[in-house]
Coordinates of N, CA and C in Angstrom, one line a residue:
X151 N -52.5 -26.8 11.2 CA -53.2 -25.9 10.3 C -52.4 -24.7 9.9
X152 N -51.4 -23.8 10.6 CA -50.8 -23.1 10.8 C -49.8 -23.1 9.1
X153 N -49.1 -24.8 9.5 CA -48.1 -25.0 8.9 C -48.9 -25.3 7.2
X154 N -49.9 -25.4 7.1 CA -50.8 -25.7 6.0 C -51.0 -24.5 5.2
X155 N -51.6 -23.9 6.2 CA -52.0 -22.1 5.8 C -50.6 -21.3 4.7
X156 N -49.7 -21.7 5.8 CA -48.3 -21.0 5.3 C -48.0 -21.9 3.9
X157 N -48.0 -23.1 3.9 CA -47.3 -24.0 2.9 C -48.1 -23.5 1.9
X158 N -49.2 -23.5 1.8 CA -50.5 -23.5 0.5 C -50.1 -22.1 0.2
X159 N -49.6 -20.8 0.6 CA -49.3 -19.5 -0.5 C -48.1 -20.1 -1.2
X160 N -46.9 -21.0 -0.6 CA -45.8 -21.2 -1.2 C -45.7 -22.3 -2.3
X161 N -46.6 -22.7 -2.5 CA -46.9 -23.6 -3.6 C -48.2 -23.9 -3.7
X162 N -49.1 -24.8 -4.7 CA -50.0 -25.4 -5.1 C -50.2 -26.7 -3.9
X163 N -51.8 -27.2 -3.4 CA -52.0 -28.1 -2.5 C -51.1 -29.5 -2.9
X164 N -51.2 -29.8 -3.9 CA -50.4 -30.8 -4.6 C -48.7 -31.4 -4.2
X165 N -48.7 -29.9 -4.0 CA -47.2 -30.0 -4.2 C -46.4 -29.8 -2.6
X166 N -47.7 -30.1 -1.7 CA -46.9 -30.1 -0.3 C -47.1 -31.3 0.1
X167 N -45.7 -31.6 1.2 CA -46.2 -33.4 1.4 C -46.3 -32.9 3.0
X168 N -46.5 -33.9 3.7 CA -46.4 -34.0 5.4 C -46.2 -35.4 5.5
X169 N -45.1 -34.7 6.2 CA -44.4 -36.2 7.4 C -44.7 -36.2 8.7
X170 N -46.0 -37.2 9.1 CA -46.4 -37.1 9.8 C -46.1 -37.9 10.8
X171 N -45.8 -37.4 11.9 CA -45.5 -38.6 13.2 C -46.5 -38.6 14.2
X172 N -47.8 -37.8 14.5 CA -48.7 -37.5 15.0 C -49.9 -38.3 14.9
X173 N -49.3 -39.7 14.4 CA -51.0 -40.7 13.8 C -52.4 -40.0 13.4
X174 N -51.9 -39.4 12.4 CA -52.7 -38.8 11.4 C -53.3 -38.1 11.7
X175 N -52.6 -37.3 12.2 CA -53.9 -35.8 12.9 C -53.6 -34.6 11.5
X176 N -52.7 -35.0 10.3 CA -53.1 -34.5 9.4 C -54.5 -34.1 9.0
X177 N -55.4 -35.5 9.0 CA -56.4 -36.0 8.4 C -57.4 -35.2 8.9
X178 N -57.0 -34.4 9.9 CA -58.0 -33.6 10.4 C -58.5 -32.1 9.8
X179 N -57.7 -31.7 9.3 CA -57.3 -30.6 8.3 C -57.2 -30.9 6.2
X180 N -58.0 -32.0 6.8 CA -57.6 -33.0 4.9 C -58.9 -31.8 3.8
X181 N -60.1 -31.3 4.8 CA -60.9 -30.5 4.3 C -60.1 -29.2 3.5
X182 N -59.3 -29.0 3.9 CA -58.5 -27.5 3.3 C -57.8 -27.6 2.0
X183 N -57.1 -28.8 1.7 CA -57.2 -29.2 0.0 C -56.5 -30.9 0.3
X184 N -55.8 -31.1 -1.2 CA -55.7 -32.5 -1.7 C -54.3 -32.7 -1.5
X185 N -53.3 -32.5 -0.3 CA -52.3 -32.5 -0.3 C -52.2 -34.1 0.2
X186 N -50.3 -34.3 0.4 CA -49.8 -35.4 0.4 C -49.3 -35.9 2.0
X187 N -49.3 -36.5 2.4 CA -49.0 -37.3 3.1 C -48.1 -38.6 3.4
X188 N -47.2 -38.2 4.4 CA -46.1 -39.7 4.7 C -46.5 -40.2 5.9
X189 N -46.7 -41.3 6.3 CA -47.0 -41.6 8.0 C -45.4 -42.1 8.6
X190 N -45.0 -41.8 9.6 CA -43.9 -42.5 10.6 C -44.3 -43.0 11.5
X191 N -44.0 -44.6 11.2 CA -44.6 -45.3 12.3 C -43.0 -45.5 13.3
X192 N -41.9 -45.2 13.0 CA -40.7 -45.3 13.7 C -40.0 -43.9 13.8
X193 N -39.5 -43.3 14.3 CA -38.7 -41.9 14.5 C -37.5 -41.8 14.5
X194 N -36.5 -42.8 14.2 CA -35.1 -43.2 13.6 C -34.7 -41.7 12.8
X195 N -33.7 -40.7 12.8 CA -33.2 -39.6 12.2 C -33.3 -40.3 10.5
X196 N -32.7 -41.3 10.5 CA -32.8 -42.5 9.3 C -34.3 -42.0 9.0
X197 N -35.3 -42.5 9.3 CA -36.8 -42.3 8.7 C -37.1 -41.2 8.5
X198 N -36.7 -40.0 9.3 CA -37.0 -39.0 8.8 C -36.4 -38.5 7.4
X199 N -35.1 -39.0 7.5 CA -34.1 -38.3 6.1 C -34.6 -39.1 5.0
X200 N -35.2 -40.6 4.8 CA -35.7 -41.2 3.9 C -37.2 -40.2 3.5
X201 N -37.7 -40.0 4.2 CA -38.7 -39.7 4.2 C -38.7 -38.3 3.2
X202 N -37.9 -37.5 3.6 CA -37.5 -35.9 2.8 C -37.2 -36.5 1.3
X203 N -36.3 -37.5 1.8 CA -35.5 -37.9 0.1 C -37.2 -38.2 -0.7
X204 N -38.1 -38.7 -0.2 CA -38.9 -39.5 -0.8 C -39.9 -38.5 -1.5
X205 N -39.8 -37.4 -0.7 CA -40.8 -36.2 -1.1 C -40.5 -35.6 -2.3
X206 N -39.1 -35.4 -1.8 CA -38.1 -34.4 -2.7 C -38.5 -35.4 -4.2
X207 N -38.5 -36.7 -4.2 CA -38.2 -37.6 -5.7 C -39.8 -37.7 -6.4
X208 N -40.3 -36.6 -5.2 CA -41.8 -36.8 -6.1 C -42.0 -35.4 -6.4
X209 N -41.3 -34.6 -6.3 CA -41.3 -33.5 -6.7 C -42.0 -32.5 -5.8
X210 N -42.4 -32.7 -4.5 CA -43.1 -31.8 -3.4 C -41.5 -30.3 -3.3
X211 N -43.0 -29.2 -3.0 CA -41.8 -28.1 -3.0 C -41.9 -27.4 -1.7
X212 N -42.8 -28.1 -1.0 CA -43.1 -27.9 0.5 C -43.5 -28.9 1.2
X213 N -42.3 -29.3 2.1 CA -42.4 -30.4 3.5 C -42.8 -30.0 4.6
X214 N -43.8 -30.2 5.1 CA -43.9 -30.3 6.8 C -43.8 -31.4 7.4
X215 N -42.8 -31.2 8.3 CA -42.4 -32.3 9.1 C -43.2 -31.9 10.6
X216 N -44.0 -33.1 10.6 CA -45.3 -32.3 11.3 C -44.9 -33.9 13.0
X217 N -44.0 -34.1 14.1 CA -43.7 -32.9 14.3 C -42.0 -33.3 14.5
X218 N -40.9 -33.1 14.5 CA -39.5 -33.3 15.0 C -39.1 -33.5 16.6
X219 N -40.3 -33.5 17.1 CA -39.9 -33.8 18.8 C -39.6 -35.7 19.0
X220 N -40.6 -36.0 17.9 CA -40.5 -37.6 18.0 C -39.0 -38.4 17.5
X221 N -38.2 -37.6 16.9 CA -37.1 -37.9 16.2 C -36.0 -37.6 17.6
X222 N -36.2 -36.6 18.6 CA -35.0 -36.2 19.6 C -35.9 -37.2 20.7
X223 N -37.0 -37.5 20.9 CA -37.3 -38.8 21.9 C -36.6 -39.8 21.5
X224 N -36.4 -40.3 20.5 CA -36.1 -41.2 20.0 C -34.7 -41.3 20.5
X225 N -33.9 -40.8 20.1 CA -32.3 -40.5 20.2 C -32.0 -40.1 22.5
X226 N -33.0 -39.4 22.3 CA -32.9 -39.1 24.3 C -33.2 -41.0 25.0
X227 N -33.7 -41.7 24.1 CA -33.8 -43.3 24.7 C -32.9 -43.9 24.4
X228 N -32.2 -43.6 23.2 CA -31.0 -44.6 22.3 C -29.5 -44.1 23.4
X229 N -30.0 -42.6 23.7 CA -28.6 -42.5 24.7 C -28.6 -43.3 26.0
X230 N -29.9 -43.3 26.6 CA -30.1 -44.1 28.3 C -30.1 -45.2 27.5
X231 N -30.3 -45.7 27.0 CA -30.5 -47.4 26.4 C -28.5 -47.6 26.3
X232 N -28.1 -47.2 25.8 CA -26.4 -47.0 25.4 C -26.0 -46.9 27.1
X233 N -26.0 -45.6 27.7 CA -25.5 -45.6 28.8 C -25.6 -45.9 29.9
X234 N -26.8 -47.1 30.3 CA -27.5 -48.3 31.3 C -26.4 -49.2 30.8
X235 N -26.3 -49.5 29.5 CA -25.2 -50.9 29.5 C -23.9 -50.7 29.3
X236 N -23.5 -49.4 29.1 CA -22.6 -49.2 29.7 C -21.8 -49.6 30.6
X237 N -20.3 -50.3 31.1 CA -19.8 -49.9 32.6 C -19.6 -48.9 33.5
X238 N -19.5 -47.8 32.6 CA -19.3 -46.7 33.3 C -20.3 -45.9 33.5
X239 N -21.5 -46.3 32.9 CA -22.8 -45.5 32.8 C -22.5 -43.6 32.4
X240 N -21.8 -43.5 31.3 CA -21.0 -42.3 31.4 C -21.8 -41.6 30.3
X241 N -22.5 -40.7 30.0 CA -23.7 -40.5 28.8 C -23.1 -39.8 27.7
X242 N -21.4 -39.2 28.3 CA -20.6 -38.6 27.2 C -20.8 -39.2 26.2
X243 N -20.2 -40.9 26.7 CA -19.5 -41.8 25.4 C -21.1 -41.9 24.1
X244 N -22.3 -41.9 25.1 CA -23.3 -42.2 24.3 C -23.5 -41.4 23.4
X245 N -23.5 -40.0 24.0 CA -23.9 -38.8 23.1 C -22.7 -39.0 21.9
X246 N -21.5 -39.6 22.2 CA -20.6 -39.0 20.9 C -21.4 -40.2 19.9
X247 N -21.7 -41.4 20.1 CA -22.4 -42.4 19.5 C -23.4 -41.7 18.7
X248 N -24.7 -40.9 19.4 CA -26.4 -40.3 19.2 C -25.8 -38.8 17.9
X249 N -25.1 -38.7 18.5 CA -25.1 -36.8 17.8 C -24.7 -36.7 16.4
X250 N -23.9 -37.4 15.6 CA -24.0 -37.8 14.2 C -25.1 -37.9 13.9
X251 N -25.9 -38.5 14.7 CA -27.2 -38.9 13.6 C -28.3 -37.8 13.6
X252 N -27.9 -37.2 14.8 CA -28.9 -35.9 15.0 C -28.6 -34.9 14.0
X253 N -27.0 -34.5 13.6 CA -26.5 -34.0 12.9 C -27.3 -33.8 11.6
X254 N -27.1 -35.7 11.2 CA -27.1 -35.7 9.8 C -28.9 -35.1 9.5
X255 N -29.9 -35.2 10.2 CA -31.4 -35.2 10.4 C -31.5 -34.0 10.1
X256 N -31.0 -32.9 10.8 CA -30.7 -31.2 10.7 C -29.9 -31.1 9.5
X257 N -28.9 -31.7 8.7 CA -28.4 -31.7 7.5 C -29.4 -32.0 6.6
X258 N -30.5 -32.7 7.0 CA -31.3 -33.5 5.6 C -32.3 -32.1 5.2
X259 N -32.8 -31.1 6.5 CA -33.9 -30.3 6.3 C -32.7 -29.2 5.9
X260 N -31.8 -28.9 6.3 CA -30.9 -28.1 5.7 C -30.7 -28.2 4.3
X261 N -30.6 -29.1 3.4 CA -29.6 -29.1 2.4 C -31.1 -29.5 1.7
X262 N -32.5 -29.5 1.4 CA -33.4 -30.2 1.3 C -33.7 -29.0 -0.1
X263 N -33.9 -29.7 -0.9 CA -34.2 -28.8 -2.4 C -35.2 -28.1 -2.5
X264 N -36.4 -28.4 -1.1 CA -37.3 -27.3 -1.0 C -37.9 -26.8 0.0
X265 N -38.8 -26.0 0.4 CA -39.2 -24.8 1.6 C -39.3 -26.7 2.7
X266 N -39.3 -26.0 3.6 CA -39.1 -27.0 4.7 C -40.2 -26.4 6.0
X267 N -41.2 -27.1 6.7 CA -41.8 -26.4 7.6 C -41.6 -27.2 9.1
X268 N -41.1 -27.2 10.0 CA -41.1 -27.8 10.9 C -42.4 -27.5 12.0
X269 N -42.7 -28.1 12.5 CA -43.4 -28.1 13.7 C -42.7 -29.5 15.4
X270 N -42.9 -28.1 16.7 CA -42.4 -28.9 17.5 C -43.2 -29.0 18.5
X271 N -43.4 -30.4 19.9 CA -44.4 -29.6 20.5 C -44.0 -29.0 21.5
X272 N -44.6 -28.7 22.7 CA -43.8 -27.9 23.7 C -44.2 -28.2 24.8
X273 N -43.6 -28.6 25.9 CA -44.0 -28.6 27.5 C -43.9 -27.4 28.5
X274 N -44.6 -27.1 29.6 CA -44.4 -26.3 30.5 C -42.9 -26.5 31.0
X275 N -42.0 -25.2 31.5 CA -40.4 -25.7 32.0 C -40.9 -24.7 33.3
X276 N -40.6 -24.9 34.4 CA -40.3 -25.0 36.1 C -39.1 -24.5 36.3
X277 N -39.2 -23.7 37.2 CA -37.8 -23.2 38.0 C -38.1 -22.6 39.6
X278 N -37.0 -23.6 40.3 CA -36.7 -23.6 41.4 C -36.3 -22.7 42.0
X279 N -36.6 -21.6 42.9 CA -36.0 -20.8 43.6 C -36.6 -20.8 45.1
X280 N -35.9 -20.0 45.6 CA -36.2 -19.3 47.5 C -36.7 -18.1 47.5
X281 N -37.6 -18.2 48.4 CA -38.8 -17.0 48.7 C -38.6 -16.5 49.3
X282 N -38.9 -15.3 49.8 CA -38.3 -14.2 51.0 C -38.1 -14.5 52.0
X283 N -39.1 -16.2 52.0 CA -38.7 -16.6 53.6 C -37.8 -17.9 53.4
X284 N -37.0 -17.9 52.5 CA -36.4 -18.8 52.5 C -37.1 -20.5 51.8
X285 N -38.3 -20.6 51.7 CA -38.6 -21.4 51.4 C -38.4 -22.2 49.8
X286 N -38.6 -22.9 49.6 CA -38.3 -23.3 48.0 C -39.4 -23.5 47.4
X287 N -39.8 -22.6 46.2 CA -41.1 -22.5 45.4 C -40.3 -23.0 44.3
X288 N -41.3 -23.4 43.6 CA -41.6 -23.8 41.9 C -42.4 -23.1 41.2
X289 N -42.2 -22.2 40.5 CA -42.9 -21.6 39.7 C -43.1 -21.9 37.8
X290 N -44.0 -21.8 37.5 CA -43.4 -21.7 35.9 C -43.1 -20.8 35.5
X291 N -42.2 -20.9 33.8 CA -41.6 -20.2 33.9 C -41.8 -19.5 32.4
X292 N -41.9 -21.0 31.2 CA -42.5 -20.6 29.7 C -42.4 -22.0 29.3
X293 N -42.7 -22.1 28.1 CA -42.9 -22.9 27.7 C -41.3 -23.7 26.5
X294 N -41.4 -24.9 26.8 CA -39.9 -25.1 26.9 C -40.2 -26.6 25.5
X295 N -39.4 -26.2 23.6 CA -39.8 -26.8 22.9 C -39.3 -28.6 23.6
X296 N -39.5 -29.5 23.1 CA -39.2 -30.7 23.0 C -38.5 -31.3 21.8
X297 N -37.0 -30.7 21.9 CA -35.6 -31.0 20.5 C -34.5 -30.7 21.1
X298 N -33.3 -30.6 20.1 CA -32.2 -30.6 20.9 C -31.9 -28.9 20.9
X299 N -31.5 -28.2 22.1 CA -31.7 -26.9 22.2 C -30.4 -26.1 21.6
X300 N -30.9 -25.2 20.8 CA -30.2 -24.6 19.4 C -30.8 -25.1 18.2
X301 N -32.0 -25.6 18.0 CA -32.3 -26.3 16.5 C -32.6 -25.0 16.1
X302 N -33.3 -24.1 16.9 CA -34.2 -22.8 16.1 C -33.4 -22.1 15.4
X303 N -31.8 -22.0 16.0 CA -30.8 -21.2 15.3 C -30.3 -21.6 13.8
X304 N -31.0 -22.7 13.2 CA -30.3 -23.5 11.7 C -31.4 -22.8 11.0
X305 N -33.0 -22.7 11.6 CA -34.1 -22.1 10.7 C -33.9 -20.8 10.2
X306 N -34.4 -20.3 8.8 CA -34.5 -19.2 8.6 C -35.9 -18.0 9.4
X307 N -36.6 -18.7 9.9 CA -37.7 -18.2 10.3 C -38.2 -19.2 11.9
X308 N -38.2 -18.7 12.7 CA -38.7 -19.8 14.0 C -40.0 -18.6 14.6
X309 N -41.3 -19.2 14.9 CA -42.3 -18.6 15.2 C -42.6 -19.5 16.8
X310 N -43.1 -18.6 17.6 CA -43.1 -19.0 18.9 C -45.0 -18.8 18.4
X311 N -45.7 -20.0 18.9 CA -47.4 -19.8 18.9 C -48.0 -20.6 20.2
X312 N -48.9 -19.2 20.9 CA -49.3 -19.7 21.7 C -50.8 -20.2 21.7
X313 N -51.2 -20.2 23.0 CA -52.6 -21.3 22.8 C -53.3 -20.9 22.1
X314 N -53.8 -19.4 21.7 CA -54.8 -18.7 21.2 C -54.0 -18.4 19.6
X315 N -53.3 -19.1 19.2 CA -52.9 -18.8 18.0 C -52.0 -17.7 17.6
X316 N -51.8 -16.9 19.0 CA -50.5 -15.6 18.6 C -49.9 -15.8 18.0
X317 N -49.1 -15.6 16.9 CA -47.7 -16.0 16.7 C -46.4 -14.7 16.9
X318 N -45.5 -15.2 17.5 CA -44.1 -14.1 17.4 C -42.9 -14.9 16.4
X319 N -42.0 -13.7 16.5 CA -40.9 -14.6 15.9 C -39.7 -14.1 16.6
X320 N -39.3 -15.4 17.3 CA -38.0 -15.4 18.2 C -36.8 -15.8 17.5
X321 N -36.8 -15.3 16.4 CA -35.7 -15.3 15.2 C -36.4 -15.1 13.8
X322 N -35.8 -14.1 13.2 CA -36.2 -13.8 11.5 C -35.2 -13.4 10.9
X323 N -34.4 -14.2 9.9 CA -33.5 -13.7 9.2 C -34.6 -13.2 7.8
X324 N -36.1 -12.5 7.4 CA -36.3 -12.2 6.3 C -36.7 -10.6 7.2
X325 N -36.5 -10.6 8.0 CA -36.6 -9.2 8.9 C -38.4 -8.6 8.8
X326 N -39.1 -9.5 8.1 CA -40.5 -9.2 7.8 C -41.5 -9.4 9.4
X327 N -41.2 -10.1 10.3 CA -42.1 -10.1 11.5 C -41.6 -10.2 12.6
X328 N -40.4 -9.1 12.6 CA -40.3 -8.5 13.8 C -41.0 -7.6 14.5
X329 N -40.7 -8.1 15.9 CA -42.0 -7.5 16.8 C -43.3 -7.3 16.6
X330 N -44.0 -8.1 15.2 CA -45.3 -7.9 15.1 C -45.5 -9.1 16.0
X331 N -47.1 -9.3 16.3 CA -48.0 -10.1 17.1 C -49.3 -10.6 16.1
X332 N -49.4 -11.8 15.3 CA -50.3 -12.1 14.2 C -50.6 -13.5 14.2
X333 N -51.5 -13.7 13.1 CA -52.3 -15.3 13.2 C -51.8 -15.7 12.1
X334 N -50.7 -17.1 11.9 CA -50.5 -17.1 10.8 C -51.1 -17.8 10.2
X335 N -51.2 -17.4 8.4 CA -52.3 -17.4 7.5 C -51.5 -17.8 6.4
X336 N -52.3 -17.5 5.1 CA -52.0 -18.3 4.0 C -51.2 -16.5 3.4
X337 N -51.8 -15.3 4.1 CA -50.8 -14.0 3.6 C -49.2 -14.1 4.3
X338 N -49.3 -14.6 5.6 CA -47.8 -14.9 6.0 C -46.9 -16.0 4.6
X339 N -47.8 -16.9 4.1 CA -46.7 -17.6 3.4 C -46.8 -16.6 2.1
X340 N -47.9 -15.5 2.0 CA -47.6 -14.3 0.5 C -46.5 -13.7 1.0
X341 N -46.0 -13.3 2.0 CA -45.0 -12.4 2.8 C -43.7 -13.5 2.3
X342 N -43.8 -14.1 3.0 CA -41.8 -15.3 2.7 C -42.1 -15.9 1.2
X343 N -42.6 -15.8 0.8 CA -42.2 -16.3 -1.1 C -42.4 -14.7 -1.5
X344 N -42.5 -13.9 -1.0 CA -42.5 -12.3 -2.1 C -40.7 -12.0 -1.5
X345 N -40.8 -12.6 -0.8 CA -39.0 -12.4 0.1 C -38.2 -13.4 -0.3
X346 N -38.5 -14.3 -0.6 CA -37.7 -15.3 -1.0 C -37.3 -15.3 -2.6
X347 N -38.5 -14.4 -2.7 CA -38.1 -14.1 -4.7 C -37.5 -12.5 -4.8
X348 N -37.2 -12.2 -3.7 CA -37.0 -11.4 -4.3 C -35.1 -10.8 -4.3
X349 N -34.4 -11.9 -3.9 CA -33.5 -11.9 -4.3 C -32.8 -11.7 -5.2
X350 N -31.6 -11.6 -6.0 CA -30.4 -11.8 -6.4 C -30.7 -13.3 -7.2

C-alpha cells in the first residue's frame, strides 16, 4: 500500500503497473484505483527484466516490483543446485555462473525509462555472543532484508519500514527525509516528483 500511495502522486492510477510475485496480494489494495498488474509465476532475473520491458512498451511511468526477494531465492537455489553437482562442491565457481544474471536484473531497474519502486521482505537476523559468564546467548539484533547485500546502494531513495508503518531513510540521495520519522503517503511521492522536477 506504501508503494501505491507513493506511486499514485508520481503519475496517474493508469499509468503504474505491479510486478507481482506475492500471488496477488496486489488485489488486496485494488480498492485505491484502476491500476495494472503483472503476475510471476517463476522468479528467473530473465522474468523479471521481461516483465519491466513489458511495462515500459505499454507505456507505464511507475513499476513496483512488488517484491525482489523472490528473484535472489531463486538464484541462492540455482547456486546450491550448481554447487551439489559440482566435484568440488566449490560455490565460487557457481557464483561466477549466478552473478551476471543478478547483475543484468539490477541493470534492468537501473536503466528502466521510468520511476521504479521496489519492495523487499525482511527476516529477523541473530547474533551470537558470550555473556559475562561465559555462556553463549543469541540475541536479536534487526531486521535483515532478503536480496543480495549492497542492492540499497544502486537506489536513489531506500526506506527502512517497520511494523507500525514508521518509515526512515537509510540512504537519500534527494536529501528530503533525512532523519525524519513518517508514514509514507501519496505527499511523500508530492515530495520526490517536486525533486525530481526540479532539476537542470
Amino acid at each position: 500500500m506504501s508503494a501505491l500511495k507513493l506511486a499514485r502522486w508520481l503519475t496517474t492510477w493508469d499509468k503504474i503497473a505491479i510486478i507481482d510475485t506475492e500471488n496477488g496480494s496486489w488485489e488486496l489494495y485494488s480498492h485505491l484505483g484502476e491500476y495494472n498488474a503483472i503476475t510471476l509465476s517463476e522468479f528467473k532475473p530473465s522474468d523479471y527484466i521481461n516483465a519491466i520491458k513489458l511495462a515500459e512498451e505499454a507505456w507505464m511511468e511507475v513499476i513496483i516490483i512488488d517484491s525482489i526477494t523472490h528473484e535472489w531465492k531463486y538464484l541462492l537455489d540455482q547456486v546450491d543446485k550448481i554447487t551439489q553437482a559440482s566435484a568440488s562442491k566449490n560455490s565460487y565457481t557457481a557464483w561466477a555462473k549466478i552473478t551476471p544474471h543478478h547483475d543484468n536484473f539490477v541493470q534492468a531497474i537501473l536503466q528502466a525509462k521510468c520511476h521504479i519502486i521496489t519492495t523487499v521482505r525482511s527476516k529477523q537476523d541473530y547474533d551470537m555472543s558470550k555473556n559475562d559468564y561465559g555462556k553463549t546467548v543469541v540475541t536479536k539484533v534487526w531486521m535483515k532484508t532478503e536480496t543480495r547485500d549492497g542492492f540499497e546502494y544502486e537506489l536513489t531513495l531506500y526506506l527502512d519500514i517497520d511494523i507500525k508503518h514508521n518509515a526512515t531513510a537509510s540512504k537519500d540521495r534527494t536529501w528530503i527525509f533525512d532523519w525524519e520519522v513518517f508514514t509514507v503517503s501519496e505527499d511523500t511521492g508530492k515530495k520526490l516528483l517536486e525533486w525530481a522536477e526540479s532539476g537542470i
